[in-house]
mmCIF file of C-alpha atoms in Angstrom:
data_model
loop_
_atom_site.group_PDB
_atom_site.id
_atom_site.type_symbol
_atom_site.label_atom_id
_atom_site.label_comp_id
_atom_site.label_asym_id
_atom_site.label_seq_id
_atom_site.Cartn_x
_atom_site.Cartn_y
_atom_site.Cartn_z
ATOM 1 C CA MET M 252 -0.442 -0.664 -0.153
ATOM 2 C CA LYS M 253 3.053 2.304 0.418
ATOM 3 C CA LYS M 254 4.507 1.625 -2.039
ATOM 4 C CA LEU M 255 0.861 2.177 -4.138
ATOM 5 C CA ILE M 256 0.438 5.966 -2.243
ATOM 6 C CA LEU M 257 3.742 6.781 -3.790
ATOM 7 C CA ILE M 258 3.836 6.182 -7.081
ATOM 8 C CA PHE M 259 0.098 8.250 -7.623
ATOM 9 C CA PHE M 260 1.847 10.634 -5.222
ATOM 10 C CA THR M 261 4.542 10.276 -8.018
ATOM 11 C CA GLN M 262 1.886 11.335 -10.197
ATOM 12 C CA ALA M 263 -0.102 14.545 -8.869
ATOM 13 C CA ILE M 264 3.117 16.360 -9.098
ATOM 14 C CA LEU M 265 4.585 15.197 -12.713
ATOM 15 C CA LEU M 266 1.688 18.368 -15.019
ATOM 16 C CA LEU M 267 4.934 20.744 -13.217
ATOM 17 C CA PHE M 268 6.256 23.296 -15.709
ATOM 18 C CA THR M 269 8.762 26.302 -16.673
ATOM 19 C CA ALA M 270 9.291 28.880 -20.023
ATOM 20 C CA PHE M 271 11.929 30.252 -20.782
ATOM 21 C CA THR M 272 10.904 34.954 -19.530
ATOM 22 C CA PRO M 273 8.071 36.180 -17.832
ATOM 23 C CA ALA M 274 6.499 38.056 -19.867
ATOM 24 C CA ASP M 275 6.156 34.629 -21.904
ATOM 25 C CA VAL M 276 5.720 32.217 -19.524
ATOM 26 C CA CYS M 277 2.300 31.625 -19.934
ATOM 27 C CA ASP M 278 2.270 31.039 -24.147
ATOM 28 C CA ASN M 279 5.453 28.827 -24.939
ATOM 29 C CA LEU M 280 3.562 26.244 -21.661
ATOM 30 C CA ILE M 281 2.100 22.922 -23.539
ATOM 31 C CA PHE M 282 -0.149 22.534 -20.843
ATOM 32 C CA PHE M 283 -1.957 25.747 -21.607
ATOM 33 C CA LYS M 284 -2.737 24.820 -24.773
ATOM 34 C CA GLU M 285 -6.975 23.653 -25.117
ATOM 35 C CA GLY M 286 -6.359 20.273 -26.735
ATOM 36 C CA THR M 287 -3.282 19.234 -24.971
ATOM 37 C CA ILE M 288 -3.606 15.520 -23.588
ATOM 38 C CA LEU M 289 -0.289 14.505 -21.733
ATOM 39 C CA THR M 290 0.276 10.596 -20.880
ATOM 40 C CA MET M 291 2.159 9.276 -18.342
ATOM 41 C CA THR M 292 3.306 6.007 -17.607
ATOM 42 C CA SER M 293 4.344 4.090 -14.206
ATOM 43 C CA PHE M 294 6.999 1.763 -13.805
ATOM 44 C CA THR M 295 7.889 0.114 -11.130
ATOM 45 C CA ASP M 296 10.890 -0.610 -9.665
ATOM 46 C CA ASP M 297 12.073 -3.854 -11.952
ATOM 47 C CA GLY M 298 10.077 -1.662 -15.167
ATOM 48 C CA LYS M 299 7.320 -3.331 -15.219
ATOM 49 C CA VAL M 300 3.670 -0.640 -15.619
ATOM 50 C CA THR M 301 2.016 0.316 -12.971
ATOM 51 C CA GLY M 302 -0.253 1.891 -14.611
ATOM 52 C CA SER M 303 -1.232 5.175 -16.373
ATOM 53 C CA THR M 304 -2.172 8.914 -16.219
ATOM 54 C CA LYS M 305 -3.990 10.954 -18.801
ATOM 55 C CA THR M 306 -4.156 14.323 -18.237
ATOM 56 C CA SER M 307 -6.660 16.809 -21.107
ATOM 57 C CA TYR M 308 -6.023 20.496 -21.059
ATOM 58 C CA THR M 309 -9.822 22.406 -21.744
ATOM 59 C CA LYS M 310 -9.969 25.215 -21.190
ATOM 60 C CA THR M 311 -7.564 28.636 -20.842
ATOM 61 C CA THR M 312 -8.122 31.731 -20.010
ATOM 62 C CA LYS M 313 -6.556 35.124 -19.031
ATOM 63 C CA THR M 314 -6.914 38.014 -17.307
ATOM 64 C CA PRO M 315 -4.371 40.881 -17.531
ATOM 65 C CA THR M 316 -2.525 39.742 -14.179
ATOM 66 C CA GLU M 317 -2.350 36.235 -14.780
ATOM 67 C CA THR M 318 -3.581 32.586 -16.884
ATOM 68 C CA SER M 319 -4.728 29.783 -16.334
ATOM 69 C CA VAL M 320 -5.498 26.230 -17.126
ATOM 70 C CA SER M 321 -8.859 23.398 -16.511
ATOM 71 C CA ALA M 322 -7.593 20.159 -16.363
ATOM 72 C CA PHE M 323 -9.171 16.648 -16.412
ATOM 73 C CA GLN M 324 -7.338 13.406 -15.598
ATOM 74 C CA GLU M 325 -8.004 10.681 -15.539
ATOM 75 C CA SER M 326 -5.689 7.620 -13.768
ATOM 76 C CA PHE M 327 -5.469 3.384 -15.663
ATOM 77 C CA ASP M 328 -4.792 0.509 -14.239
ATOM 78 C CA LYS M 329 -1.918 -1.838 -15.500
ATOM 79 C CA LYS M 330 -4.658 -3.464 -17.523
ATOM 80 C CA GLY M 331 -6.639 0.258 -19.021
ATOM 81 C CA LYS M 332 -9.301 -0.245 -16.466
ATOM 82 C CA SER M 333 -10.102 3.197 -15.338
ATOM 83 C CA THR M 334 -10.020 3.387 -11.429
ATOM 84 C CA PHE M 335 -10.402 7.247 -10.929
ATOM 85 C CA ASN M 336 -10.180 11.031 -12.463
ATOM 86 C CA SER M 337 -10.601 14.498 -11.137
ATOM 87 C CA GLU M 338 -10.394 18.153 -11.896
ATOM 88 C CA PHE M 339 -8.052 20.509 -10.803
ATOM 89 C CA THR M 340 -6.283 23.667 -12.313
ATOM 90 C CA VAL M 341 -2.473 25.559 -12.725
ATOM 91 C CA LYS M 342 -2.243 29.146 -12.755
ATOM 92 C CA CYS M 343 0.714 31.255 -14.614
ATOM 93 C CA ALA M 344 1.133 34.258 -12.876
ATOM 94 C CA GLY M 345 4.122 37.312 -12.915
ATOM 95 C CA GLY M 346 6.727 34.370 -13.749
ATOM 96 C CA ASN M 347 5.887 31.191 -11.363
ATOM 97 C CA LEU M 348 3.731 28.886 -12.709
ATOM 98 C CA VAL M 349 0.912 27.816 -9.145
ATOM 99 C CA PHE M 350 -0.409 24.862 -8.440
ATOM 100 C CA ASP M 351 -4.170 23.417 -7.059
ATOM 101 C CA MET M 352 -3.054 22.059 -3.898
ATOM 102 C CA LYS M 353 -5.683 19.685 -4.297
ATOM 103 C CA MET M 354 -2.329 18.478 -6.948
ATOM 104 C CA MET M 355 -0.506 17.730 -4.180
ATOM 105 C CA VAL M 356 -2.756 14.579 -2.473
ATOM 106 C CA PRO M 357 -2.173 10.872 -3.554
ATOM 107 C CA GLN M 358 -4.797 10.354 -6.448
ATOM 108 C CA GLN M 359 -6.071 6.852 -4.698
ATOM 109 C CA GLN M 360 -7.303 8.864 -0.513
ATOM 110 C CA GLN M 361 -8.740 11.999 -3.548
ATOM 111 C CA GLU M 362 -11.310 8.403 -3.818
ATOM 112 C CA ALA M 363 -11.488 7.550 -0.075
ATOM 113 C CA TYR M 364 -12.798 10.536 0.456
ATOM 114 C CA LYS M 365 -14.878 10.891 -3.189
ATOM 115 C CA ASP M 366 -18.048 10.406 -0.194
ATOM 116 C CA MET M 367 -17.013 12.823 2.713
ATOM 117 C CA GLU M 368 -16.787 16.095 3.636
ATOM 118 C CA MET M 369 -12.320 17.315 2.634
ATOM 119 C CA THR M 370 -11.306 21.419 3.440
ATOM 120 C CA MET M 371 -7.719 21.880 2.444
ATOM 121 C CA ASP M 372 -5.382 24.254 4.152
ATOM 122 C CA GLY M 373 -2.111 25.406 2.916
ATOM 123 C CA THR M 374 0.738 27.010 0.454
ATOM 124 C CA ASP M 375 0.723 26.264 -3.001
ATOM 125 C CA LEU M 376 2.542 25.089 -5.027
ATOM 126 C CA GLU M 377 5.586 27.087 -6.964
ATOM 127 C CA MET M 378 7.929 26.443 -10.508
ATOM 128 C CA PRO M 379 9.652 29.849 -11.013
ATOM 129 C CA SER M 380 10.331 30.372 -14.941
ATOM 130 C CA ASN M 381 13.753 31.547 -14.232
ATOM 131 C CA LEU M 382 14.714 27.508 -13.160
ATOM 132 C CA GLN M 383 18.791 27.241 -13.364
ATOM 133 C CA VAL M 384 21.517 24.963 -11.602
ATOM 134 C CA GLY M 385 22.231 25.749 -8.524
ATOM 135 C CA ASN M 386 18.484 26.944 -7.398
ATOM 136 C CA THR M 387 16.640 25.919 -4.346
ATOM 137 C CA LEU M 388 12.578 26.349 -4.986
ATOM 138 C CA LYS M 389 10.091 27.383 -2.250
ATOM 139 C CA ASP M 390 8.909 24.562 0.341
ATOM 140 C CA ALA M 391 4.930 23.454 0.083
ATOM 141 C CA HIS M 392 2.472 21.046 1.793
ATOM 142 C CA VAL M 393 -1.284 20.845 2.229
ATOM 143 C CA ASN M 394 -3.162 20.084 4.911
ATOM 144 C CA ILE M 395 -6.466 18.579 5.269
ATOM 145 C CA LYS M 396 -9.392 17.193 7.297
ATOM 146 C CA VAL M 397 -11.619 15.477 6.325
ATOM 147 C CA SER M 398 -15.876 14.676 8.047
ATOM 148 C CA ALA M 399 -18.845 12.422 7.155
ATOM 149 C CA LYS M 400 -21.416 14.617 5.016
ATOM 150 C CA GLY M 401 -22.750 16.513 7.233
ATOM 151 C CA GLY M 402 -21.227 14.917 10.060
ATOM 152 C CA ALA M 403 -18.536 14.638 13.103
ATOM 153 C CA PRO M 404 -15.130 15.026 12.152
ATOM 154 C CA MET M 405 -12.948 11.840 11.086
ATOM 155 C CA PRO M 406 -9.403 12.231 12.595
ATOM 156 C CA MET M 407 -8.374 9.292 11.360
ATOM 157 C CA MET M 408 -9.160 10.274 8.373
ATOM 158 C CA ASN M 409 -7.254 13.178 8.382
ATOM 159 C CA MET M 410 -3.378 13.542 6.583
ATOM 160 C CA SER M 411 -0.965 16.314 5.449
ATOM 161 C CA VAL M 412 1.280 16.005 2.382
ATOM 162 C CA ARG M 413 5.296 18.659 2.574
ATOM 163 C CA ILE M 414 7.600 18.932 -0.241
ATOM 164 C CA THR M 415 10.874 20.633 0.905
ATOM 165 C CA GLU M 416 14.762 20.578 -0.089
ATOM 166 C CA ARG M 417 13.258 21.358 -3.584
ATOM 167 C CA LYS M 418 17.018 21.621 -5.468
ATOM 168 C CA VAL M 419 17.640 22.130 -9.252
ATOM 169 C CA GLU M 420 20.876 19.659 -9.397
ATOM 170 C CA ALA M 421 21.128 19.762 -13.253
ATOM 171 C CA LYS M 422 20.429 19.960 -16.830
ATOM 172 C CA GLU M 423 20.769 16.468 -18.169
ATOM 173 C CA SER M 424 18.982 14.994 -21.301
ATOM 174 C CA ILE M 425 16.417 12.369 -21.596
ATOM 175 C CA THR M 426 14.545 10.613 -24.046
ATOM 176 C CA THR M 427 11.400 9.028 -23.297
ATOM 177 C CA SER M 428 8.522 7.076 -25.850
ATOM 178 C CA ALA M 429 7.721 10.522 -26.180
ATOM 179 C CA GLY M 430 11.103 11.975 -27.771
ATOM 180 C CA THR M 431 14.085 13.459 -26.570
ATOM 181 C CA PHE M 432 14.198 16.627 -23.917
ATOM 182 C CA GLU M 433 16.743 18.772 -22.551
ATOM 183 C CA CYS M 434 15.144 19.368 -19.127
ATOM 184 C CA TYR M 435 16.638 20.610 -15.571
ATOM 185 C CA LYS M 436 16.938 17.779 -12.833
ATOM 186 C CA ILE M 437 15.019 18.555 -9.785
ATOM 187 C CA SER M 438 14.895 16.895 -6.518
ATOM 188 C CA GLU M 439 12.750 17.163 -2.887
ATOM 189 C CA TRP M 440 11.861 15.319 -0.608
ATOM 190 C CA VAL M 441 7.803 14.587 -0.186
ATOM 191 C CA GLU M 442 6.591 13.637 3.133
ATOM 192 C CA THR M 443 2.552 12.562 3.969
ATOM 193 C CA LYS M 444 1.349 12.027 7.496
ATOM 194 C CA SER M 445 -1.372 10.445 7.616
ATOM 195 C CA ILE M 446 -2.501 6.532 9.825
ATOM 196 C CA VAL M 447 1.215 6.429 9.250
ATOM 197 C CA GLY M 448 4.148 8.226 7.574
ATOM 198 C CA ILE M 449 5.725 8.319 4.348
ATOM 199 C CA LYS M 450 8.602 9.729 3.589
ATOM 200 C CA MET M 451 10.353 9.857 -0.076
ATOM 201 C CA LYS M 452 12.394 11.158 -2.350
ATOM 202 C CA SER M 453 11.592 12.199 -6.087
ATOM 203 C CA VAL M 454 13.386 13.124 -8.654
ATOM 204 C CA GLN M 455 12.123 14.786 -11.998
ATOM 205 C CA TRP M 456 13.623 15.803 -15.052
ATOM 206 C CA PHE M 457 11.882 19.449 -15.765
ATOM 207 C CA SER M 458 11.942 19.830 -20.206
ATOM 208 C CA PHE M 459 11.399 24.127 -21.340
ATOM 209 C CA GLU M 460 8.983 21.904 -24.691
ATOM 210 C CA ALA M 461 6.954 19.030 -22.974
ATOM 211 C CA GLY M 462 7.330 19.845 -19.357
ATOM 212 C CA VAL M 463 8.298 17.157 -16.163
ATOM 213 C CA VAL M 464 9.995 13.715 -18.613
ATOM 214 C CA LYS M 465 10.489 11.406 -15.949
ATOM 215 C CA THR M 466 10.466 11.245 -12.313
ATOM 216 C CA GLU M 467 11.777 8.945 -10.034
ATOM 217 C CA THR M 468 10.933 8.301 -6.348
ATOM 218 C CA TYR M 469 12.807 6.371 -3.607
ATOM 219 C CA LYS M 470 12.297 5.666 -0.494
ATOM 220 C CA GLU M 471 14.171 7.344 3.130
ATOM 221 C CA ASN M 472 17.370 4.603 2.906
ATOM 222 C CA GLY M 473 18.066 5.442 -0.499
ATOM 223 C CA LYS M 474 16.929 2.357 -2.332
ATOM 224 C CA TYR M 475 15.326 2.769 -5.846
ATOM 225 C CA MET M 476 11.679 2.127 -6.674
ATOM 226 C CA GLY M 477 9.858 2.993 -10.287
ATOM 227 C CA LYS M 478 10.021 5.719 -11.643
ATOM 228 C CA THR M 479 7.407 7.442 -14.304
ATOM 229 C CA GLU M 480 7.583 8.912 -17.866
ATOM 230 C CA LEU M 481 6.341 11.057 -20.134
ATOM 231 C CA THR M 482 4.633 8.316 -22.833
ATOM 232 C CA GLU M 483 2.898 10.676 -24.784
ATOM 233 C CA ILE M 484 1.591 13.538 -25.987
ATOM 234 C CA LYS M 485 -1.068 15.175 -28.278
ATOM 235 C CA LYS M 486 -1.644 18.773 -28.638
#
């Protein structure tokens, strides 16, 4: 179960992306183009497919201060059966990407909450437009309180997610079935607390062209757990 939580969590944060300058950052982001569909596929530590996530970017809205895009995300198991879907929003303002806190919650955890009332608070997950090797990025966290619909609080169902020690480590070329991309390598620590606590290290490769291309996850002791890759782009 812990392994599934970590795999699905990595999918929840795979859509981060950066562009060229604050002035034109939104126009250059692949998922700010309506109709774009990105497919991410997850693999175990020995290369077996565990599932995939398909995200469709449906509507872009622009104001004088920001651009936002609405997205529909559907998850599939290893046999291609749909298991869960959700909606979220990504914003671009001041040259930074700002992500819906809901994206920080593991998807199977969201599914468990679907018949309950859920409130969230925390800090936005941001990605600046001017990434450079050696940069340290802002931490982020979300706290979730759960109660039965119209009923009493359910503290045993509460959870929190913290993303810390985010650092741009290198620039590397990464190849997947979707193509070859020049990427920034970003490492971070992710800690999830609910009934049990889980801490892992995540290493992600971001491309100016295609967003997140690859993510690897590791246990706290450094043991490799698996990866998620960008496997298809439709524009």
